Short mmCIF file of C-alpha atoms in Angstrom, two decimals:
data_model
loop_
_atom_site.label_atom_id
_atom_site.label_comp_id
_atom_site.label_asym_id
_atom_site.label_seq_id
_atom_site.Cartn_x
_atom_site.Cartn_y
_atom_site.Cartn_z
CA MET A 1 -0.46 0.03 -0.20
CA ASP A 2 1.29 3.91 -0.91
CA SER A 3 0.88 4.60 3.21
CA GLU A 4 3.44 1.94 4.08
CA LEU A 5 5.88 3.27 1.35
CA PHE A 6 8.42 5.32 2.27
CA ASP A 7 10.60 7.52 0.33
CA VAL A 8 13.59 7.01 2.05
CA ILE A 9 14.87 4.11 4.34
CA ILE A 10 18.00 4.34 6.41
CA ILE A 11 20.07 1.61 7.70
CA GLY A 12 21.38 2.95 11.11
CA SER A 13 21.76 5.88 12.77
CA GLY A 14 25.15 7.06 13.62
CA ILE A 15 25.99 10.48 12.30
CA GLY A 16 26.13 10.25 8.66
CA GLY A 17 22.78 8.31 8.91
CA LEU A 18 20.95 11.02 11.53
CA VAL A 19 22.34 13.83 8.95
CA THR A 20 20.89 12.13 5.80
CA ALA A 21 17.52 11.45 7.24
CA THR A 22 17.12 15.09 8.89
CA GLN A 23 18.30 16.70 5.81
CA LEU A 24 15.65 14.92 3.50
CA ALA A 25 13.08 15.40 6.41
CA ALA A 26 13.75 18.86 6.27
CA LYS A 27 13.12 18.81 2.40
CA GLY A 28 9.59 16.88 2.83
CA ALA A 29 10.27 13.32 2.16
CA LYS A 30 8.80 10.52 4.18
CA VAL A 31 11.83 9.19 6.50
CA ILE A 32 12.37 6.01 8.42
CA VAL A 33 15.80 5.41 10.38
CA PHE A 34 15.91 1.51 12.02
CA GLU A 35 18.77 1.52 14.53
CA SER A 36 19.70 -1.80 16.16
CA TYR A 37 20.67 -0.11 19.79
CA LEU A 38 18.40 1.62 22.11
CA ILE A 39 20.13 4.95 21.42
CA PRO A 40 21.18 6.86 18.00
CA GLY A 41 24.82 8.00 17.52
CA GLY A 42 26.57 5.02 16.93
CA SER A 43 30.47 5.62 17.50
CA ALA A 44 29.22 8.90 18.51
CA GLY A 45 26.71 7.59 21.16
CA TYR A 46 27.59 7.57 24.94
CA PHE A 47 26.89 4.99 27.85
CA GLN A 48 26.18 6.11 31.81
CA SER A 49 27.22 4.28 35.01
CA GLN A 50 27.44 5.23 38.44
CA GLY A 51 27.33 9.16 38.04
CA TYR A 52 29.49 8.81 34.85
CA THR A 53 28.42 9.70 31.63
CA PHE A 54 31.40 8.58 28.66
CA ASP A 55 31.31 8.96 25.10
CA VAL A 56 31.56 6.02 23.33
CA GLY A 57 34.35 7.38 20.60
CA ALA A 58 36.50 10.11 20.80
CA SER A 59 35.75 13.67 22.41
CA MET A 60 37.39 16.06 19.83
CA ILE A 61 34.94 17.42 17.75
CA PHE A 62 34.93 19.33 14.56
CA GLY A 63 32.39 21.00 12.92
CA MET A 64 30.50 22.97 15.46
CA GLY A 65 31.86 26.45 14.53
CA ASN A 66 29.63 29.29 13.87
CA LYS A 67 31.06 30.53 10.65
CA GLY A 68 31.82 29.43 7.20
CA THR A 69 30.63 26.41 5.10
CA THR A 70 32.84 23.69 6.87
CA ASN A 71 30.85 23.64 10.17
CA LEU A 72 28.65 20.62 9.24
CA LEU A 73 27.34 19.76 12.50
CA THR A 74 26.02 23.02 13.16
CA ARG A 75 24.64 23.19 9.73
CA ALA A 76 23.12 19.83 10.41
CA LEU A 77 21.51 20.85 13.48
CA ASP A 78 19.96 24.05 12.27
CA ALA A 79 18.61 22.88 9.29
CA VAL A 80 16.08 20.89 11.60
CA ASN A 81 15.81 24.00 13.97
CA VAL A 82 17.72 22.32 16.95
CA ASN A 83 21.08 23.65 18.95
CA LEU A 84 23.31 22.66 20.87
CA GLU A 85 25.56 24.54 23.44
CA THR A 86 29.42 24.01 22.93
CA ILE A 87 32.19 24.80 25.08
CA PRO A 88 35.48 25.59 23.01
CA ASP A 89 38.48 24.07 24.04
CA SER A 90 41.90 26.28 23.53
CA VAL A 91 44.37 23.23 22.42
CA GLN A 92 43.59 20.46 20.26
CA ILE A 93 45.79 17.89 21.29
CA HIS A 94 48.74 17.66 23.86
CA TYR A 95 51.48 15.30 22.25
CA HIS A 96 54.05 13.52 24.09
CA LEU A 97 56.30 12.17 21.53
CA PRO A 98 59.53 10.57 21.20
CA ASN A 99 62.90 12.33 21.76
CA GLY A 100 61.25 14.96 24.18
CA LEU A 101 58.85 16.10 21.46
CA ASP A 102 55.95 17.80 23.98
CA LEU A 103 54.13 20.33 22.10
CA LYS A 104 50.28 21.46 22.46
CA ILE A 105 48.73 22.31 19.15
CA ASP A 106 47.44 25.91 20.05
CA ARG A 107 43.90 26.94 18.98
CA ASP A 108 45.45 30.36 17.52
CA TYR A 109 47.40 29.40 14.43
CA GLU A 110 50.24 31.48 15.14
CA THR A 111 50.96 30.47 18.15
CA PHE A 112 51.37 26.80 17.11
CA LEU A 113 53.46 27.71 14.24
CA GLN A 114 55.75 29.34 16.55
CA ASN A 115 55.76 26.38 19.21
CA LEU A 116 56.43 23.91 16.27
CA ILE A 117 59.37 26.07 14.62
CA ALA A 118 61.05 26.12 18.68
CA TYR A 119 61.59 22.47 18.12
CA PHE A 120 62.70 22.44 14.62
CA PRO A 121 64.14 26.31 14.07
CA ASP A 122 66.00 25.15 11.06
CA GLU A 123 62.41 24.45 9.30
CA ALA A 124 61.08 27.54 10.35
CA LYS A 125 60.32 28.06 6.43
CA GLY A 126 58.95 24.86 5.40
CA ILE A 127 56.91 24.49 8.77
CA ARG A 128 54.97 27.74 7.36
CA ARG A 129 54.73 27.10 3.79
CA PHE A 130 53.41 23.26 4.59
CA TYR A 131 50.59 24.50 6.94
CA ASP A 132 50.05 27.61 4.94
CA GLU A 133 48.93 25.09 1.83
CA CYS A 134 46.88 23.31 4.10
CA GLN A 135 44.88 26.54 4.70
CA LYS A 136 44.71 27.09 1.28
CA VAL A 137 42.66 24.04 0.69
CA PHE A 138 40.67 24.82 3.59
CA ASN A 139 39.97 28.12 2.46
CA CYS A 140 38.78 26.76 -0.94
CA LEU A 141 36.36 24.25 0.99
CA ASN A 142 35.46 27.16 3.28
CA ASN A 143 34.07 29.24 0.44
CA ILE A 144 31.68 26.70 -1.44
CA GLU A 145 28.55 24.71 0.04
CA LEU A 146 29.42 21.01 0.58
CA LEU A 147 27.00 18.92 -1.17
CA SER A 148 26.96 15.69 -3.45
CA LEU A 149 29.68 15.54 -6.11
CA GLU A 150 27.31 13.22 -8.00
CA GLU A 151 25.33 16.45 -8.73
CA PRO A 152 25.95 17.96 -12.22
CA LYS A 153 23.97 20.85 -11.85
CA TYR A 154 25.21 21.60 -8.17
CA LEU A 155 29.00 21.16 -10.07
CA LEU A 156 28.44 23.66 -12.51
CA ARG A 157 26.84 26.11 -10.36
CA VAL A 158 29.31 25.81 -7.74
CA PHE A 159 32.15 26.13 -10.68
CA LEU A 160 30.46 29.21 -12.08
CA LYS A 161 30.14 31.03 -8.89
CA ASN A 162 33.54 30.21 -7.32
CA PRO A 163 35.85 28.81 -10.15
CA LEU A 164 39.21 29.48 -8.24
CA ALA A 165 38.19 27.38 -5.38
CA CYS A 166 36.92 24.64 -7.33
CA LEU A 167 39.97 24.82 -9.35
CA GLY A 168 41.97 24.78 -6.09
CA LEU A 169 40.39 21.52 -5.06
CA ALA A 170 40.62 19.90 -7.75
CA LYS A 171 44.24 20.22 -7.93
CA TYR A 172 44.56 18.57 -4.38
CA LEU A 173 42.39 15.48 -4.97
CA PRO A 174 44.62 13.25 -6.04
CA LEU A 175 47.46 14.12 -3.59
CA ASN A 176 48.18 13.10 0.00
CA VAL A 177 50.09 15.16 2.47
CA GLY A 178 53.31 13.29 2.64
CA GLU A 179 54.06 14.76 -0.57
CA VAL A 180 53.37 17.77 0.09
CA ALA A 181 55.02 17.67 3.33
CA ARG A 182 58.11 16.33 1.54
CA LYS A 183 58.31 19.67 -0.83
CA TYR A 184 58.97 21.92 1.79
CA ILE A 185 60.78 19.30 4.90
CA GLN A 186 63.47 17.44 5.06
CA ASP A 187 64.05 16.83 8.64
CA PRO A 188 62.75 13.10 9.75
CA GLN A 189 61.49 13.89 12.94
CA LEU A 190 59.21 16.63 11.81
CA LEU A 191 58.21 14.56 9.05
CA LYS A 192 57.32 11.62 11.82
CA PHE A 193 55.37 14.53 13.38
CA ILE A 194 53.39 15.22 10.61
CA ASP A 195 52.63 11.52 9.92
CA ILE A 196 50.83 11.18 13.83
CA GLU A 197 49.04 14.74 13.35
CA CYS A 198 47.47 12.60 10.13
CA TYR A 199 47.56 9.40 12.07
CA CYS A 200 45.55 10.89 15.13
CA TRP A 201 42.29 11.01 12.86
CA SER A 202 43.11 8.74 9.58
CA VAL A 203 44.78 5.90 11.10
CA VAL A 204 47.37 5.72 8.50
CA PRO A 205 50.55 7.86 8.25
CA ALA A 206 51.07 10.91 5.82
CA ASN A 207 51.83 9.39 2.44
CA MET A 208 48.56 7.93 2.65
CA THR A 209 46.17 10.52 4.26
CA PRO A 210 44.34 12.61 1.43
CA MET A 211 45.82 16.21 1.41
CA ILE A 212 41.90 17.79 1.14
CA ASN A 213 41.31 16.17 4.53
CA ALA A 214 44.28 17.33 6.30
CA GLY A 215 43.46 20.74 4.62
CA MET A 216 40.19 20.45 6.58
CA VAL A 217 41.57 19.21 9.91
CA PHE A 218 44.78 20.65 9.95
CA SER A 219 42.85 24.33 9.56
CA ASP A 220 39.64 24.00 10.95
CA ARG A 221 41.13 23.94 14.55
CA HIS A 222 42.46 27.25 14.02
CA TYR A 223 39.32 28.37 12.51
CA GLY A 224 36.19 26.78 13.71
CA GLY A 225 38.24 25.28 16.32
CA VAL A 226 37.60 22.15 18.70
CA ASN A 227 34.14 22.93 20.09
CA TYR A 228 32.86 19.99 22.85
CA PRO A 229 28.97 19.84 23.06
CA LYS A 230 27.69 20.38 26.38
CA GLY A 231 26.35 17.10 28.12
CA GLY A 232 28.32 14.75 25.82
CA VAL A 233 28.89 14.13 22.49
CA GLY A 234 25.84 11.81 22.48
CA LYS A 235 23.78 15.01 22.45
CA ILE A 236 24.33 15.54 18.72
CA ALA A 237 22.53 12.28 17.91
CA GLU A 238 20.16 13.32 20.16
CA LYS A 239 19.08 16.90 18.90
CA LEU A 240 19.22 15.45 15.42
CA VAL A 241 16.55 12.72 16.17
CA THR A 242 14.40 15.22 17.94
CA GLY A 243 14.41 17.71 14.76
CA LEU A 244 13.86 14.48 12.73
CA ALA A 245 10.47 14.30 14.42
CA GLN A 246 9.85 17.82 14.29
CA PHE A 247 9.68 17.18 10.74
CA GLY A 248 8.17 13.80 10.34
CA GLY A 249 10.70 11.80 10.42
CA GLU A 250 10.74 8.38 12.26
CA ILE A 251 13.23 6.27 14.19
CA GLN A 252 12.93 2.99 15.32
CA TYR A 253 15.32 1.51 18.06
CA GLN A 254 16.24 -2.32 18.55
CA ALA A 255 15.28 -2.74 14.66
CA ARG A 256 18.11 -4.57 13.39
CA VAL A 257 17.85 -4.74 9.52
CA THR A 258 19.28 -8.09 8.45
CA LYS A 259 18.69 -7.73 4.64
CA ILE A 260 18.39 -5.25 2.20
CA ILE A 261 15.23 -6.30 -0.08
CA THR A 262 16.07 -6.39 -4.03
CA LYS A 263 13.20 -6.75 -7.05
CA GLN A 264 14.58 -6.87 -10.54
CA GLY A 265 17.86 -6.08 -9.24
CA LYS A 266 16.95 -2.69 -7.52
CA ALA A 267 16.47 -2.26 -3.85
CA VAL A 268 13.42 -2.03 -2.43
CA GLY A 269 13.00 -2.37 0.94
CA VAL A 270 14.66 -4.24 4.13
CA GLN A 271 13.73 -7.00 6.66
CA LEU A 272 14.23 -6.71 10.29
CA ALA A 273 15.52 -9.38 12.40
CA ASN A 274 12.00 -9.71 13.37
CA GLY A 275 10.70 -10.21 10.16
CA GLN A 276 9.18 -7.39 9.23
CA VAL A 277 9.51 -6.08 6.55
CA TYR A 278 9.68 -2.07 5.08
CA TYR A 279 9.14 -0.90 1.84
CA GLY A 280 11.22 2.46 0.53
CA LYS A 281 11.93 4.17 -3.02
CA LYS A 282 15.39 4.77 -1.76
CA ILE A 283 17.46 2.66 0.74
CA VAL A 284 20.31 4.31 2.49
CA SER A 285 23.05 1.95 4.34
CA ASN A 286 24.94 3.75 7.28
CA ALA A 287 26.71 0.31 7.68
CA THR A 288 30.22 0.08 6.54
CA ARG A 289 30.41 -1.01 2.86
CA TRP A 290 31.74 -4.13 3.98
CA ASP A 291 28.71 -5.02 6.09
CA THR A 292 26.17 -3.71 3.36
CA PHE A 293 27.73 -5.53 0.36
CA THR A 294 28.54 -9.08 2.33
CA LYS A 295 25.69 -9.37 5.26
CA LEU A 296 22.88 -7.32 4.32
CA LEU A 297 23.42 -8.13 0.41
CA PRO A 298 23.90 -11.91 -0.78
CA VAL A 299 27.52 -12.40 -0.60
CA GLN A 300 27.30 -14.33 -3.93
CA GLU A 301 26.32 -11.45 -5.66
CA ILE A 302 28.80 -8.49 -4.67
CA PRO A 303 29.05 -5.90 -7.40
CA VAL A 304 32.66 -5.87 -9.27
CA LYS A 305 32.48 -2.06 -8.28
CA GLU A 306 32.59 -3.35 -4.84
CA LYS A 307 34.94 -6.04 -5.30
CA ASN A 308 37.47 -3.77 -6.95
CA TRP A 309 37.06 -1.10 -3.55
CA GLN A 310 38.08 -3.70 -1.39
CA GLN A 311 41.05 -4.52 -3.63
CA ARG A 312 41.83 -0.84 -2.89
CA TYR A 313 40.85 -0.68 0.69
CA ILE A 314 41.49 -2.69 3.97
CA LYS A 315 39.65 -2.56 7.55
CA SER A 316 41.40 -0.49 9.74
CA PRO A 317 41.88 -1.53 13.31
CA SER A 318 39.27 -1.24 16.14
CA PHE A 319 40.28 -0.04 19.65
CA LEU A 320 40.97 -1.20 22.91
CA SER A 321 39.37 1.41 25.03
CA LEU A 322 39.35 2.21 29.06
CA HIS A 323 36.60 4.41 30.43
CA ILE A 324 37.99 5.43 33.77
CA GLY A 325 36.63 7.70 37.07
CA VAL A 326 39.34 8.97 38.84
CA LYS A 327 39.79 11.41 41.68
CA ALA A 328 40.22 15.16 40.28
CA SER A 329 43.63 15.39 42.33
CA VAL A 330 45.43 12.81 40.04
CA LEU A 331 45.53 15.82 37.22
CA PRO A 332 48.12 18.11 37.29
CA VAL A 333 46.82 21.78 37.25
CA GLY A 334 46.80 22.93 33.24
CA THR A 335 45.99 19.49 32.30
CA GLU A 336 44.66 19.62 28.78
CA CYS A 337 41.51 17.77 27.75
CA HIS A 338 43.35 15.79 25.10
CA HIS A 339 46.31 14.10 24.84
CA ILE A 340 48.19 11.32 22.34
CA LEU A 341 51.10 9.03 23.96
CA LEU A 342 53.95 7.64 22.12
CA THR A 343 57.39 6.23 23.00
CA ASP A 344 58.80 4.94 19.86
CA TRP A 345 58.18 6.25 16.07
CA GLN A 346 58.70 2.62 15.02
CA GLU A 347 55.18 1.70 16.77
CA MET A 348 52.98 4.45 15.54
CA THR A 349 50.90 2.26 13.70
CA THR A 350 51.42 -0.77 15.33
CA ALA A 351 48.33 -2.40 17.75
CA THR A 352 48.31 -0.57 21.27
CA GLY A 353 51.46 1.66 19.56
CA THR A 354 49.73 5.06 20.37
CA ILE A 355 47.72 5.85 22.94
CA PHE A 356 44.78 8.90 22.50
CA VAL A 357 43.15 10.27 25.62
CA SER A 358 40.20 12.51 26.40
CA ILE A 359 39.32 14.34 29.43
CA PRO A 360 35.66 15.71 28.56
CA THR A 361 35.34 17.07 32.03
CA LEU A 362 37.77 19.49 31.85
CA LEU A 363 35.39 21.03 30.12
CA ASP A 364 32.24 19.83 31.06
CA PRO A 365 32.47 19.01 34.53
CA ASP A 366 28.72 17.74 34.90
CA LEU A 367 29.48 14.74 32.98
CA ALA A 368 31.22 13.03 36.49
CA PRO A 369 30.19 13.12 40.01
CA PRO A 370 31.37 16.12 42.00
CA GLY A 371 35.34 15.54 42.75
CA TYR A 372 36.06 13.23 39.90
CA HIS A 373 37.09 13.28 36.15
CA ILE A 374 36.73 11.09 33.27
CA ILE A 375 39.56 9.87 31.58
CA HIS A 376 38.88 7.80 28.37
CA ALA A 377 42.42 6.32 26.97
CA PHE A 378 42.33 4.35 23.56
CA THR A 379 44.64 2.66 21.53
CA PRO A 380 44.25 0.68 18.10
CA ASP A 381 43.87 -2.67 18.54
CA TRP A 382 42.82 -5.54 16.10
CA ILE A 383 39.89 -8.10 16.84
CA SER A 384 42.19 -10.94 15.76
CA ASN A 385 44.31 -10.29 18.95
CA TRP A 386 41.03 -10.77 20.93
CA GLN A 387 39.55 -14.16 19.39
CA GLY A 388 39.64 -17.79 20.72
CA LEU A 389 39.64 -17.02 24.05
CA SER A 390 37.32 -18.64 26.78
CA GLU A 391 35.63 -16.56 28.89
CA SER A 392 38.06 -16.25 31.66
CA GLU A 393 41.09 -15.77 29.44
CA TYR A 394 39.35 -13.03 27.81
CA ALA A 395 38.52 -11.15 31.44
CA ASP A 396 42.47 -11.84 32.23
CA LYS A 397 43.62 -10.27 28.66
CA LYS A 398 41.47 -7.60 29.56
CA GLU A 399 42.96 -6.81 33.19
CA ILE A 400 46.33 -6.99 31.86
CA ALA A 401 45.89 -5.12 28.40
CA ALA A 402 43.84 -2.16 30.99
CA GLY A 403 47.14 -2.43 33.46
CA GLN A 404 49.76 -1.91 30.78
CA ILE A 405 47.74 0.76 29.45
CA ILE A 406 47.50 2.61 32.91
CA ASP A 407 51.41 2.11 33.74
CA ARG A 408 52.06 3.77 30.32
CA LEU A 409 49.58 6.82 31.93
CA GLU A 410 51.19 7.11 34.87
CA THR A 411 53.86 8.72 33.01
CA ILE A 412 51.92 11.98 32.48
CA PHE A 413 49.28 11.26 35.30
CA PRO A 414 51.14 10.00 38.56
CA GLY A 415 48.83 8.38 41.06
CA LEU A 416 46.68 7.38 38.23
CA ASP A 417 46.21 3.85 39.27
CA ALA A 418 45.71 4.74 43.27
CA GLY A 419 43.03 7.40 42.35
CA LEU A 420 40.84 4.95 39.97
CA ASP A 421 37.21 5.21 40.98
CA TYR A 422 35.44 3.36 38.19
CA LEU A 423 36.96 1.86 35.17
CA GLU A 424 35.29 -0.05 32.22
CA ILE A 425 37.31 -1.80 29.77
CA GLY A 426 36.03 -2.58 25.52
CA THR A 427 37.95 -4.68 23.12
CA PRO A 428 37.35 -4.80 19.29
CA ARG A 429 34.90 -7.23 20.47
CA THR A 430 33.16 -4.89 22.45
CA HIS A 431 32.95 -2.37 19.54
CA ARG A 432 31.56 -4.84 16.91
CA ARG A 433 28.88 -6.05 19.23
CA PHE A 434 27.60 -2.85 19.81
CA LEU A 435 28.35 -0.82 16.81
CA GLN A 436 27.43 -3.60 14.56
CA ARG A 437 30.47 -3.09 12.57
CA ILE A 438 32.43 -5.50 11.23
CA ASP A 439 35.55 -6.77 13.08
CA GLY A 440 34.66 -3.83 15.21
CA THR A 441 36.49 -1.59 12.41
CA TYR A 442 37.30 2.08 12.80
CA GLY A 443 36.51 2.52 9.12
CA PRO A 444 38.19 1.90 5.72
CA ILE A 445 42.26 2.54 5.00
CA PRO A 446 43.93 2.48 2.06
CA LYS A 447 45.58 -1.17 1.61
CA ARG A 448 48.43 0.68 -0.49
CA LYS A 449 49.24 4.54 -1.53
CA LEU A 450 46.51 5.90 -3.54
CA TRP A 451 45.73 9.11 -5.43
CA GLY A 452 44.26 11.09 -2.89
CA LEU A 453 40.43 11.06 -2.43
CA LEU A 454 39.96 9.77 -5.86
CA GLY A 455 39.68 5.93 -4.88
CA MET A 456 36.79 7.05 -2.69
CA PRO A 457 33.28 5.83 -3.80
CA PHE A 458 30.53 8.33 -3.48
CA ASN A 459 27.21 7.67 -2.00
CA ARG A 460 25.46 6.16 -5.06
CA THR A 461 26.38 2.47 -5.51
CA VAL A 462 25.83 0.19 -8.53
CA ILE A 463 22.19 -1.06 -7.37
CA PRO A 464 19.50 1.30 -8.14
CA ASN A 465 17.97 3.04 -5.17
CA LEU A 466 20.53 2.22 -2.73
CA TYR A 467 23.13 4.54 -1.27
CA CYS A 468 26.02 4.58 1.22
CA VAL A 469 26.59 7.04 3.57
CA GLY A 470 29.03 7.44 6.58
CA ASP A 471 32.94 6.84 6.79
CA SER A 472 33.42 4.01 4.12
CA THR A 473 32.32 7.03 1.63
CA PHE A 474 33.70 10.33 0.40
CA PRO A 475 35.37 11.82 2.33
CA GLY A 476 36.07 9.44 5.11
CA GLN A 477 36.47 9.38 8.68
CA GLY A 478 35.30 11.85 11.54
CA LEU A 479 32.17 12.96 12.21
CA ASN A 480 32.47 16.22 10.36
CA ALA A 481 33.56 14.63 7.17
CA VAL A 482 30.29 11.80 8.06
CA ALA A 483 28.48 14.78 8.22
CA PHE A 484 29.71 15.78 4.54
CA SER A 485 29.06 12.93 3.43
CA GLY A 486 25.26 12.88 4.49
CA PHE A 487 24.62 16.15 3.54
CA ALA A 488 26.07 15.00 -0.25
CA CYS A 489 23.69 11.84 -0.01
CA ALA A 490 20.46 13.76 1.06
CA HIS A 491 21.02 16.05 -1.92
CA ARG A 492 21.87 13.39 -4.54
CA ILE A 493 18.81 11.51 -3.43
CA GLY A 494 16.61 14.97 -3.12
CA VAL A 495 17.42 15.64 -6.95
CA ASP A 496 16.54 11.93 -7.56
CA LEU A 497 13.10 11.82 -5.64
CA GLN A 498 12.75 15.76 -7.36
CA LEU A 499 11.75 16.96 -3.77
CA ARG A 500 11.06 20.83 -4.21
CA LYS A 501 11.97 21.89 -0.83
#
């Protein structure tokens, strides 16, 4: 029946899926979102325990500024008439790196440059030229409305309005950060620093990180800045769901999609784990491309284009996460919110080599009981390291791994172990279970060096009426990046459905 036919069905309520849903609902589409868990947000969700509100993933949030066009999370909330109070962070990351490289990335661009030049005075000119080139990329992005690159009329309109910005971006599309950095910089340790500047959000070193993405991250931290949502990162998804409902959209929780239904080669609906079937004109998968094409569709019918994509990209590692409640007295005066610890450059990309730390209660104390802070420490790890264990072996291995991370954290937070009030340990198996992501992966990474962003797929797939959104589509990982993917997906579908708003 027509009354049961949705314009758009969206599988998963990660930020990419929710931005797609809200953008389409605001355009007048009849939208439904199916979420397998109890709350929205995916890896941008939260959980609560013993008075603590923990972010599931990272707390370093871009895209919530109040100017330009690259503040995509702010724009997504505005589109459905909701807003969210944020707290600015004056420092993006405090790096604790080999050979005594102890550096804070200040929100002020010139202060950051001077702090880095102080460590590498012989590279002063190269440092400035490299990061200024990143600024050029960002300025090109920040001068255009970021929508679907698959829509010819949009591309023509944007080009005619901003030809120089478009030509500038086209120049950088095939480039990776490493090749640009090496034009200006020779010092091996400084190049290693640029590697970890990329690795902390792309999970690959500079020579495999697209220059377009780096231009966004390395520059927006000094433009819109890092801004933490009051109440925790999970508030972003909650607010988007509120906006979705206000525009007539619907979300169902504990509704796990097990199958994308096709008819005559076209996607026409979805089937849930309870057997219920829903039909839609367009189907959007916010699952990973591996989950989409090997679990939700018949594995024997994977399109050649997707097989080729799987030859170019592999699954990144998942994470071993420690959600810690600790006495406030443990943190030294002047402690920053975000830290990265690495003791050996050779271990940067190995499992548990690099430790990421977020302390969101330094920005929003209400997330923890009075007198306590949250420390979220996480490090890349592979699910293969956690398979084949008995229940007791699994528990013992978690305790040992947590102890090793806490020992390393003691180097910057002396007394951490003695000040522990709460500890929750998550492994790649935990991420797979709660986030419904194959192997708990953070997203796709290049199998080998590729031409910048040119290998990333857009939202349409070779299966008519089926679209993908999220971190396995252009432009990749990160909340602001998947929001971009959501804007692009909604725009392309809006054109395909001939929505007038």
